[in-house]
Amino acid sequence: MKLSRPVSWFLLAFGVWSWVIWITFIKNLFNDGSGLAFDDAGDPTAYFWVHLTLAVVSFVLGTVVGVIGLRGVRASRHTSSGDSAS
């Protein structure tokens, strides 16, 4: 399957965006002072574990989508450079 150049760039951008957003979220989760992520004793709550799991899954999916986009961008560069040589 060939991806168009715009779709490849979109997927790559989505992968990068996913990492930026979820890194920020994780930082905020660990610095939570509202009592949602950690109880009074400082132990993680169910809210913390659910959201940490959500972030890890999103990191993995964002990475997979970004890698697909990166491969598509690289393939489109090789294809376009090969087309101009013929």
mmCIF file with all atom_site columns, C-alpha atoms in Angstrom, residues 3 7 14-15 29 37-38 41 46 48 51-52 57 60 66 69 71 76 84 86:
data_model
loop_
_atom_site.group_PDB
_atom_site.id
_atom_site.type_symbol
_atom_site.label_atom_id
_atom_site.label_alt_id
_atom_site.label_comp_id
_atom_site.label_asym_id
_atom_site.label_entity_id
_atom_site.label_seq_id
_atom_site.pdbx_PDB_ins_code
_atom_site.Cartn_x
_atom_site.Cartn_y
_atom_site.Cartn_z
_atom_site.occupancy
_atom_site.B_iso_or_equiv
_atom_site.pdbx_formal_charge
_atom_site.auth_seq_id
_atom_site.auth_comp_id
_atom_site.auth_asym_id
_atom_site.auth_atom_id
_atom_site.pdbx_PDB_model_num
ATOM 1  C CA . LEU A 1 3  ? 0.517  6.475  1.197   1.00 0.00 ? 3  LEU A CA 1
ATOM 2  C CA . VAL A 1 7  ? -1.200 11.542 4.428   1.00 0.00 ? 7  VAL A CA 1
ATOM 3  C CA . PHE A 1 14 ? 0.039  13.024 14.593  1.00 0.00 ? 14 PHE A CA 1
ATOM 4  C CA . GLY A 1 15 ? 2.700  10.786 16.121  1.00 0.00 ? 15 GLY A CA 1
ATOM 5  C CA . LEU A 1 29 ? -0.506 13.840 36.459  1.00 0.00 ? 29 LEU A CA 1
ATOM 6  C CA . ALA A 1 37 ? -4.043 11.203 41.363  1.00 0.00 ? 37 ALA A CA 1
ATOM 7  C CA . PHE A 1 38 ? -2.700 10.671 44.875  1.00 0.00 ? 38 PHE A CA 1
ATOM 8  C CA . ALA A 1 41 ? -0.894 9.371  52.160  1.00 0.00 ? 41 ALA A CA 1
ATOM 9  C CA . ALA A 1 46 ? -7.297 4.416  40.644  1.00 0.00 ? 46 ALA A CA 1
ATOM 10 C CA . PHE A 1 48 ? -3.747 7.798  38.488  1.00 0.00 ? 48 PHE A CA 1
ATOM 11 C CA . HIS A 1 51 ? -4.749 7.737  33.266  1.00 0.00 ? 51 HIS A CA 1
ATOM 12 C CA . LEU A 1 52 ? -1.196 6.398  33.316  1.00 0.00 ? 52 LEU A CA 1
ATOM 13 C CA . VAL A 1 57 ? -1.281 3.156  25.308  1.00 0.00 ? 57 VAL A CA 1
ATOM 14 C CA . VAL A 1 60 ? 2.496  3.282  21.821  1.00 0.00 ? 60 VAL A CA 1
ATOM 15 C CA . GLY A 1 66 ? 4.308  8.197  13.553  1.00 0.00 ? 66 GLY A CA 1
ATOM 16 C CA . GLY A 1 69 ? 4.049  8.251  8.581   1.00 0.00 ? 69 GLY A CA 1
ATOM 17 C CA . ARG A 1 71 ? 8.122  5.388  6.409   1.00 0.00 ? 71 ARG A CA 1
ATOM 18 C CA . SER A 1 76 ? 7.660  9.298  -1.150  1.00 0.00 ? 76 SER A CA 1
ATOM 19 C CA . SER A 1 84 ? 12.892 12.751 -11.802 1.00 0.00 ? 84 SER A CA 1
ATOM 20 C CA . SER A 1 86 ? 13.927 8.694  -15.473 1.00 0.00 ? 86 SER A CA 1
#
